[in-house]
Amino acid sequence: MIKAVRGTRDLLGAELSYKRWIERTAERVLEAAGAREIETPILEEAPVFEKGVGPTSDVVQKEMYALTDKGGRRLVLRPEGTAGVMRAFLEHGMKVRPMPVKLYYRGPMFRAERPQKGRYRQFYQVGYEAVGLAEPAIDAEAIALLLDLLEALGLRRHRLKVGTVGDPEDRRRYNAYLKEALAPYREALSEDSRARLERNPLRILDSKDPRDQAVLEEARIRPLLAFLSPEARDHYRAVIATLRALGVEFEEDARLVRGLDYYVRTAFEVHHPDLGAQAALGGGGRYDGLTALLGGPSLPGVGWAVGTDRVILALKAEGLPAPAEPAPALYLVPLDPPAVAEALALAEALRPRHRVELAYQPRRPGKGIREAERRGARFVGFLGEGERSRGTISVKDLASGEQKELPRAKLGSWLEAL
Ligand code: AMP
């Protein structure tokens, strides 16, 4: 039998109820802050990510699903949301709008990673972007909105880490320092980190390999914070101070490194203790200048993405159930053949205001009740010869067992009144 592609999965039942709940909550939380939804294509030209996310990032180097179409264009299935949103921002001339322009998105992302719990090749994100202002208050607001979303869902055990990755110039200085400071330990590093030592030593800080962590300890590596320009340091301090003023709980993390190259200055991540190896629920940061990498004017921006799949895992781990699966208010049971079309007509008249299902064949009342119960219906409605001659319906409350006969024309308002 043909199965879903490895690393992808079908979403249905409770899983999909969770996803819809998360997305609807995001709509509410983000629209209240002035964000509008944007939906960009899943397929983008490869340079959107090569230039945007950066050629040295793992995402671009190893994880992109790339294809060449019949016109010879190099296309990719988007691995993340921000670069495509900023491509669209430029394409639609959104820079003439009042700043900041706040956008949010939801949808599938694709990365060719090794699948495991909480890590898929097709996964879902909800993301938020605020473009056009460089003020630290916008960073603090973005972070607060991410927590607002998780808290509106009822999550309690997540932890926020905030740090800074500096400006590109700070990073150049820091990378030069790292290269020099780590050179004597080259042989003790993991193979991946030896390669990183040439290309992007900063990323060694992010390594989970114990050999790399041991080297970082032993070499007494100084934090990036010590290499920031005065402006970048002030920005960082202002973000931290604003978060404190908002009463946001967080931990400063001097070694926070994000996997995508476009980040500057503010970086943050939210982790959840019950998620095991894939503990990051979401993360983001500032990406001033990303628009310039994509060929437009240089604009400031800050944003984040949460992994919907992982938020679902966290909700389950905290014992927060998915919203109840929808059940019909009324299950209609025709008792004789002429009642079948009548039941269908009645269902159509009551929908979509009421959730109505029906049996499509004549049923004996006992069987009709069992069918209604299996569907979780609140009421069962019987249509037989007597009801037909009187223009009524017999409605039974499945919880109380109470039954009454109502004029059909009154059924809608009767259901509404309940
Ligand atoms: P990133 O775009 O890498 O900052 O990722 C943002 C969030 O997306 C992460 O914190 C995860 O929750 C989620 N995420 C990233 N990659 C995957 C994946 N392969 N499977 C499931 N969720 C993912």
Coordinates of C-alpha atoms and ligand atoms in Angstrom, one line a residue:
M1 CA 0.0 0.0 0.0
I2 CA 1.2 3.5 -0.7
K3 CA 2.0 5.5 2.4
A4 CA 2.7 9.2 3.2
V5 CA 6.2 10.3 2.3
R6 CA 8.7 9.8 5.1
G7 CA 8.8 12.8 7.4
T8 CA 5.3 13.9 6.3
R9 CA 2.1 13.0 7.9
D10 CA -1.7 13.3 7.5
L11 CA -3.4 15.6 9.9
L12 CA -6.8 14.6 11.0
G13 CA -9.1 14.3 14.0
A14 CA -7.7 15.7 17.3
E15 CA -4.4 16.7 15.6
L16 CA -6.2 18.9 13.2
S17 CA -8.4 20.3 15.9
Y18 CA -5.3 21.4 17.8
K19 CA -3.8 22.9 14.7
R20 CA -6.9 24.9 13.9
W21 CA -7.2 26.1 17.5
I22 CA -3.6 27.3 17.4
E23 CA -4.1 29.1 14.1
R24 CA -7.3 30.7 15.3
T25 CA -5.7 31.8 18.5
A26 CA -2.8 33.3 16.5
E27 CA -5.3 35.2 14.4
R28 CA -7.0 36.7 17.4
V29 CA -3.8 37.6 19.3
L30 CA -1.9 39.0 16.3
E31 CA -4.8 40.8 14.7
A32 CA -5.4 42.6 18.0
A33 CA -1.8 43.9 17.7
G34 CA -2.5 45.2 14.2
A35 CA -1.1 42.4 12.1
R36 CA -2.7 41.3 8.8
E37 CA -2.5 37.9 7.4
I38 CA -0.3 37.2 4.3
E39 CA -0.2 34.0 2.3
T40 CA 2.8 33.5 0.1
P41 CA 3.5 30.5 -2.3
I42 CA 5.1 27.3 -1.1
L43 CA 7.3 27.4 -4.2
E44 CA 9.8 30.1 -4.4
E45 CA 12.9 30.8 -6.5
A46 CA 15.9 29.3 -4.8
P47 CA 17.7 32.7 -4.4
V48 CA 15.0 33.9 -2.1
F49 CA 16.5 31.6 0.5
E50 CA 20.0 31.4 -0.7
K51 CA 20.3 35.2 -0.4
G52 CA 17.8 35.6 2.4
V53 CA 18.5 32.8 4.8
G54 CA 22.2 32.7 3.8
P55 CA 24.4 30.3 1.9
T56 CA 26.3 29.1 5.0
S57 CA 23.2 28.1 7.0
D58 CA 22.4 24.4 7.4
V59 CA 18.9 25.1 6.1
V60 CA 20.2 26.2 2.7
Q61 CA 23.3 23.9 2.6
K62 CA 21.7 20.6 3.5
E63 CA 17.9 20.9 4.0
M64 CA 16.3 22.5 1.0
Y65 CA 14.0 20.5 -1.2
A66 CA 15.1 21.9 -4.6
L67 CA 13.9 21.2 -8.1
T68 CA 14.4 22.5 -11.6
D69 CA 11.2 23.1 -13.5
K70 CA 10.7 22.7 -17.2
G71 CA 11.7 26.3 -17.8
G72 CA 15.0 25.6 -16.1
R73 CA 14.2 27.7 -13.1
R74 CA 15.6 26.6 -9.8
L75 CA 12.8 26.4 -7.3
V76 CA 12.5 25.3 -3.7
L77 CA 9.8 24.2 -1.4
R78 CA 10.1 27.0 1.2
P79 CA 12.0 26.0 4.3
E80 CA 10.9 29.0 6.3
G81 CA 8.5 31.9 6.1
T82 CA 10.3 35.2 6.6
A83 CA 12.3 35.4 3.3
G84 CA 9.2 34.7 1.2
V85 CA 7.2 37.3 3.2
M86 CA 9.9 39.9 2.7
R87 CA 10.1 39.0 -1.0
A88 CA 6.3 39.7 -1.2
F89 CA 6.7 42.8 0.9
L90 CA 9.1 44.3 -1.8
E91 CA 7.1 42.9 -4.7
H92 CA 3.9 44.7 -3.5
G93 CA 5.6 47.9 -2.6
M94 CA 4.4 47.7 1.0
K95 CA 7.1 50.1 2.2
V96 CA 4.7 53.0 1.4
R97 CA 2.4 51.8 4.2
P98 CA 2.5 53.3 7.7
M99 CA 5.3 51.6 9.6
P100 CA 5.6 49.2 11.2
V101 CA 3.8 46.9 8.7
K102 CA 2.8 43.9 10.7
L103 CA 2.1 40.6 8.9
Y104 CA 1.4 37.1 10.0
Y105 CA 1.3 33.8 8.2
R106 CA 0.6 30.1 8.7
G107 CA 1.4 27.2 6.5
P108 CA 3.6 24.2 5.7
M109 CA 7.4 24.5 5.6
F110 CA 9.8 21.8 4.2
R111 CA 13.2 20.8 5.4
A112 CA 15.1 17.6 4.5
E113 CA 16.0 16.7 8.1
R114 CA 16.2 13.3 9.7
P115 CA 12.7 12.8 11.0
Q116 CA 12.2 12.1 14.7
K117 CA 9.7 13.1 17.4
G118 CA 8.9 16.8 16.9
R119 CA 10.9 17.0 13.7
Y120 CA 9.3 16.4 10.3
R121 CA 10.1 17.1 6.7
Q122 CA 6.8 18.9 6.2
F123 CA 5.9 20.8 9.3
Y124 CA 3.7 23.8 10.0
Q125 CA 4.5 27.2 11.3
V126 CA 2.7 30.3 12.4
G127 CA 4.9 33.4 12.0
Y128 CA 4.8 37.1 12.7
E129 CA 6.8 39.9 11.1
A130 CA 7.0 43.6 12.0
V131 CA 8.7 45.6 9.2
G132 CA 10.0 49.1 9.0
L133 CA 11.0 50.2 12.5
A134 CA 14.3 49.6 14.3
E135 CA 13.0 50.6 17.8
P136 CA 13.8 48.1 20.5
A137 CA 10.1 48.4 21.7
I138 CA 9.1 46.6 18.5
D139 CA 11.4 43.7 19.4
A140 CA 9.9 43.6 22.9
E141 CA 6.4 43.7 21.5
A142 CA 7.1 40.8 19.1
I143 CA 8.5 38.7 21.9
A144 CA 5.5 39.5 24.1
L145 CA 3.1 38.5 21.3
L146 CA 4.8 35.1 21.0
L147 CA 4.3 34.5 24.7
D148 CA 0.7 35.9 24.5
L149 CA -0.1 33.3 21.8
L150 CA 1.4 30.4 23.9
E151 CA -0.4 31.6 27.1
A152 CA -3.7 32.2 25.3
L153 CA -3.5 28.4 24.5
G154 CA -3.0 27.7 28.2
L155 CA 0.7 26.7 28.0
R156 CA 2.6 27.3 31.3
R157 CA 5.8 25.4 31.2
H158 CA 7.6 27.1 28.3
R159 CA 10.8 29.2 28.9
L160 CA 11.9 32.2 27.0
K161 CA 15.6 32.8 26.2
V162 CA 16.7 36.2 24.9
G163 CA 20.1 37.1 23.5
T164 CA 21.8 39.1 20.8
V165 CA 23.7 38.0 17.7
G166 CA 25.1 41.6 17.1
D167 CA 25.4 43.4 13.8
P168 CA 27.3 41.8 10.9
E169 CA 30.3 43.9 11.8
D170 CA 30.2 42.7 15.4
R171 CA 30.0 39.1 14.2
R172 CA 32.9 39.5 11.8
R173 CA 35.0 40.7 14.8
Y174 CA 33.7 37.8 17.0
N175 CA 34.2 35.2 14.2
A176 CA 37.8 36.4 13.8
Y177 CA 38.2 36.1 17.6
L178 CA 36.6 32.6 17.6
K179 CA 38.8 31.4 14.8
E180 CA 41.9 32.4 16.6
A181 CA 40.8 31.3 20.1
L182 CA 39.6 27.9 18.8
A183 CA 42.5 27.2 16.4
P184 CA 44.6 25.4 19.0
Y185 CA 41.6 23.1 19.8
R186 CA 40.9 22.2 16.2
E187 CA 41.5 18.5 16.5
A188 CA 39.3 18.2 19.6
L189 CA 36.3 19.7 17.8
S190 CA 33.7 17.5 16.1
E191 CA 34.0 17.1 12.3
D192 CA 31.1 19.5 11.6
S193 CA 32.6 22.1 13.8
R194 CA 36.0 21.8 12.2
A195 CA 34.2 22.8 8.9
R196 CA 32.4 25.6 10.8
L197 CA 35.7 26.9 12.1
E198 CA 36.4 27.9 8.5
R199 CA 33.0 29.0 7.3
N200 CA 31.1 30.3 10.3
P201 CA 32.8 29.7 13.7
L202 CA 29.8 31.4 15.5
R203 CA 27.8 28.3 14.7
I204 CA 30.1 26.1 16.9
L205 CA 28.4 27.8 19.9
D206 CA 25.2 26.1 18.8
S207 CA 26.7 22.6 18.6
K208 CA 25.1 20.0 20.8
D209 CA 28.1 17.7 20.4
P210 CA 29.7 17.3 23.9
R211 CA 33.2 17.5 22.3
D212 CA 32.5 21.0 21.1
Q213 CA 30.9 22.0 24.4
A214 CA 34.0 20.8 26.2
V215 CA 36.3 22.8 23.9
L216 CA 34.2 25.9 24.5
E217 CA 34.6 25.5 28.2
E218 CA 38.2 24.8 28.1
A219 CA 39.1 27.6 25.7
R220 CA 37.2 30.0 28.0
I221 CA 35.4 31.5 25.1
R222 CA 34.2 35.1 25.7
P223 CA 30.6 35.9 24.8
L224 CA 29.6 37.8 21.7
L225 CA 28.2 40.5 24.1
A226 CA 31.8 41.6 24.7
F227 CA 32.2 42.4 21.0
L228 CA 29.2 44.5 20.4
S229 CA 29.3 48.0 19.0
P230 CA 27.9 50.6 21.5
E231 CA 24.7 50.9 19.4
A232 CA 24.1 47.2 19.3
R233 CA 24.7 47.0 23.1
D234 CA 22.3 49.8 23.8
H235 CA 19.7 48.2 21.6
Y236 CA 20.1 44.9 23.5
R237 CA 19.9 46.6 26.8
A238 CA 16.8 48.5 25.8
V239 CA 15.0 45.3 24.6
I240 CA 15.8 43.6 28.0
A241 CA 14.7 46.7 29.9
T242 CA 11.4 46.8 28.0
L243 CA 10.7 43.1 28.5
R244 CA 11.3 43.6 32.3
A245 CA 8.9 46.6 32.3
L246 CA 6.3 44.4 30.6
G247 CA 6.7 41.8 33.3
V248 CA 7.9 39.2 30.8
E249 CA 9.8 36.3 32.3
F250 CA 12.9 35.3 30.5
E251 CA 16.5 34.2 30.8
E252 CA 19.3 36.0 29.1
D253 CA 21.4 33.6 27.0
A254 CA 24.7 35.0 25.9
R255 CA 25.3 32.0 23.6
L256 CA 22.0 32.1 21.7
V257 CA 22.8 31.4 18.0
R258 CA 20.0 31.2 15.5
G259 CA 20.2 28.8 12.5
L260 CA 19.3 31.4 9.9
D261 CA 22.0 33.9 8.8
Y262 CA 19.7 36.9 8.4
Y263 CA 19.4 37.6 12.1
V264 CA 21.0 40.7 13.6
R265 CA 20.9 42.0 17.2
T266 CA 17.9 40.6 19.0
A267 CA 17.5 36.8 19.0
F268 CA 15.1 34.7 21.1
E269 CA 13.8 31.2 21.5
V270 CA 11.1 29.6 23.5
H271 CA 11.7 26.1 24.7
H272 CA 9.5 23.5 26.3
P273 CA 10.9 21.1 28.9
D274 CA 8.7 18.2 27.8
L275 CA 9.7 18.1 24.1
G276 CA 12.9 16.1 24.5
A277 CA 15.6 16.7 21.9
Q278 CA 13.5 19.1 19.7
A279 CA 12.8 21.5 22.6
A280 CA 12.4 24.7 20.6
L281 CA 8.8 25.7 20.3
G282 CA 9.6 28.8 18.3
G283 CA 12.1 31.5 17.9
G284 CA 13.0 34.7 16.0
G285 CA 14.8 37.9 16.0
R286 CA 15.6 41.0 14.2
Y287 CA 16.6 40.9 10.5
D288 CA 17.4 44.4 9.5
G289 CA 18.7 44.5 6.0
L290 CA 17.1 41.2 4.8
T291 CA 15.2 43.3 2.2
A292 CA 18.5 44.6 0.8
L293 CA 19.8 41.0 0.4
L294 CA 16.7 40.3 -1.6
G295 CA 17.4 43.2 -3.9
G296 CA 15.3 46.0 -2.3
P297 CA 16.0 48.9 -0.1
S298 CA 17.4 48.1 3.4
L299 CA 14.6 48.0 5.9
P300 CA 14.5 47.0 9.5
G301 CA 12.3 44.1 10.6
V302 CA 11.8 41.7 13.5
G303 CA 9.7 38.5 13.7
W304 CA 9.3 35.0 14.8
A305 CA 7.9 31.6 13.9
V306 CA 6.5 28.9 16.1
G307 CA 6.3 25.3 15.1
T308 CA 2.6 24.3 15.2
D309 CA 3.5 20.6 15.4
R310 CA 5.6 21.2 18.5
V311 CA 3.0 23.4 20.1
I312 CA 0.6 20.5 19.7
L313 CA 3.1 18.2 21.5
A314 CA 3.5 20.8 24.3
L315 CA -0.3 21.2 24.7
K316 CA -0.6 17.4 25.0
A317 CA 2.3 17.3 27.5
E318 CA 0.6 19.9 29.6
G319 CA -2.6 17.9 29.5
L320 CA -4.5 20.6 27.5
P321 CA -7.1 18.8 25.4
A322 CA -7.9 19.7 21.8
P323 CA -11.2 21.4 21.4
A324 CA -14.0 18.9 21.3
E325 CA -14.7 17.3 17.9
P326 CA -17.8 18.9 16.5
A327 CA -21.0 16.8 17.0
P328 CA -24.3 17.2 15.3
A329 CA -27.0 19.1 17.2
L330 CA -29.6 16.9 15.5
Y331 CA -29.7 13.6 13.8
L332 CA -32.7 13.0 11.6
V333 CA -34.2 9.6 11.2
P334 CA -36.8 8.9 8.5
L335 CA -39.1 6.1 9.5
D336 CA -40.5 5.3 6.1
P337 CA -39.3 5.8 2.5
P338 CA -41.2 9.0 1.7
A339 CA -39.6 10.6 4.8
V340 CA -36.0 10.3 3.4
A341 CA -36.4 13.3 1.1
E342 CA -38.2 15.2 3.8
A343 CA -35.4 14.6 6.3
L344 CA -32.9 15.8 3.7
A345 CA -35.0 18.9 3.0
L346 CA -35.3 19.7 6.7
A347 CA -31.5 19.2 7.2
E348 CA -30.9 21.6 4.3
A349 CA -33.3 24.2 5.8
L350 CA -31.6 24.1 9.2
R351 CA -28.0 24.3 7.8
P352 CA -25.6 25.9 8.1
R353 CA -27.0 27.6 11.3
H354 CA -27.3 24.2 12.9
R355 CA -25.2 21.1 12.5
V356 CA -27.6 18.5 11.2
E357 CA -26.9 14.9 10.0
L358 CA -29.3 12.2 8.9
A359 CA -29.9 8.6 8.0
Y360 CA -30.4 8.2 4.3
Q361 CA -32.6 5.1 4.6
P362 CA -35.7 4.4 6.7
R363 CA -34.7 3.2 10.1
R364 CA -36.5 1.7 13.1
P365 CA -36.4 4.1 16.0
G366 CA -34.0 2.0 18.1
K367 CA -31.4 1.8 15.4
G368 CA -31.9 5.5 14.6
I369 CA -31.1 6.3 18.3
R370 CA -28.0 4.1 18.3
E371 CA -26.7 5.9 15.1
A372 CA -27.4 9.3 16.7
E373 CA -25.5 8.3 19.8
R374 CA -22.5 7.1 17.9
R375 CA -22.3 10.5 16.3
G376 CA -22.5 12.3 19.6
A377 CA -25.8 14.1 18.6
R378 CA -27.7 16.0 21.2
F379 CA -31.2 15.3 19.7
V380 CA -32.6 12.7 17.4
G381 CA -35.6 13.7 15.2
F382 CA -38.1 11.2 13.9
L383 CA -40.0 11.7 10.7
G384 CA -42.8 9.1 10.0
E385 CA -46.3 9.0 8.6
G386 CA -48.0 10.7 11.6
E387 CA -45.4 13.5 11.6
R388 CA -45.9 13.9 7.9
S389 CA -49.7 14.3 8.1
R390 CA -49.4 16.8 11.0
G391 CA -46.4 18.7 9.6
T392 CA -44.3 18.0 12.7
I393 CA -41.2 16.2 13.9
S394 CA -40.7 14.1 17.1
V395 CA -37.6 15.2 18.8
K396 CA -35.9 13.2 21.5
D397 CA -33.3 14.6 23.9
L398 CA -30.7 11.8 24.0
A399 CA -29.4 12.9 27.4
S400 CA -32.7 13.2 29.3
G401 CA -34.7 10.8 27.2
E402 CA -37.5 13.4 27.0
Q403 CA -39.5 13.4 23.7
K404 CA -41.8 16.0 22.2
E405 CA -43.5 16.7 19.0
L406 CA -42.9 20.1 17.4
P407 CA -44.2 21.8 14.2
R408 CA -41.4 21.6 11.7
A409 CA -41.5 25.3 11.1
K410 CA -40.6 25.9 14.7
L411 CA -37.7 23.5 14.9
G412 CA -35.0 26.1 14.0
S413 CA -36.0 28.6 16.6
W414 CA -36.5 25.8 19.1
L415 CA -32.9 24.6 18.6
E416 CA -31.6 28.2 18.7
A417 CA -33.3 28.8 22.1
L418 CA -31.4 25.9 23.6
Ligands
AMP1 P1 13.3 28.1 12.7 O1 12.7 28.7 11.4 O2 14.4 27.1 12.5 O3 13.7 29.2 13.7 O4 12.2 27.3 13.4 C1 11.1 27.9 14.1 C2 10.3 26.8 14.7 O5 9.8 25.9 13.7 C3 11.1 25.9 15.6 O6 11.2 26.4 16.9 C4 10.3 24.6 15.6 O7 9.2 24.7 16.5 C5 9.7 24.6 14.2 N1 10.5 23.7 13.4 C6 11.6 24.0 12.7 N2 12.0 22.9 12.0 C7 11.1 21.9 12.2 C8 10.9 20.6 11.8 N3 11.8 20.0 10.9 N4 9.9 19.9 12.2 C9 9.0 20.4 13.1 N5 9.1 21.7 13.5 C10 10.1 22.4 13.1

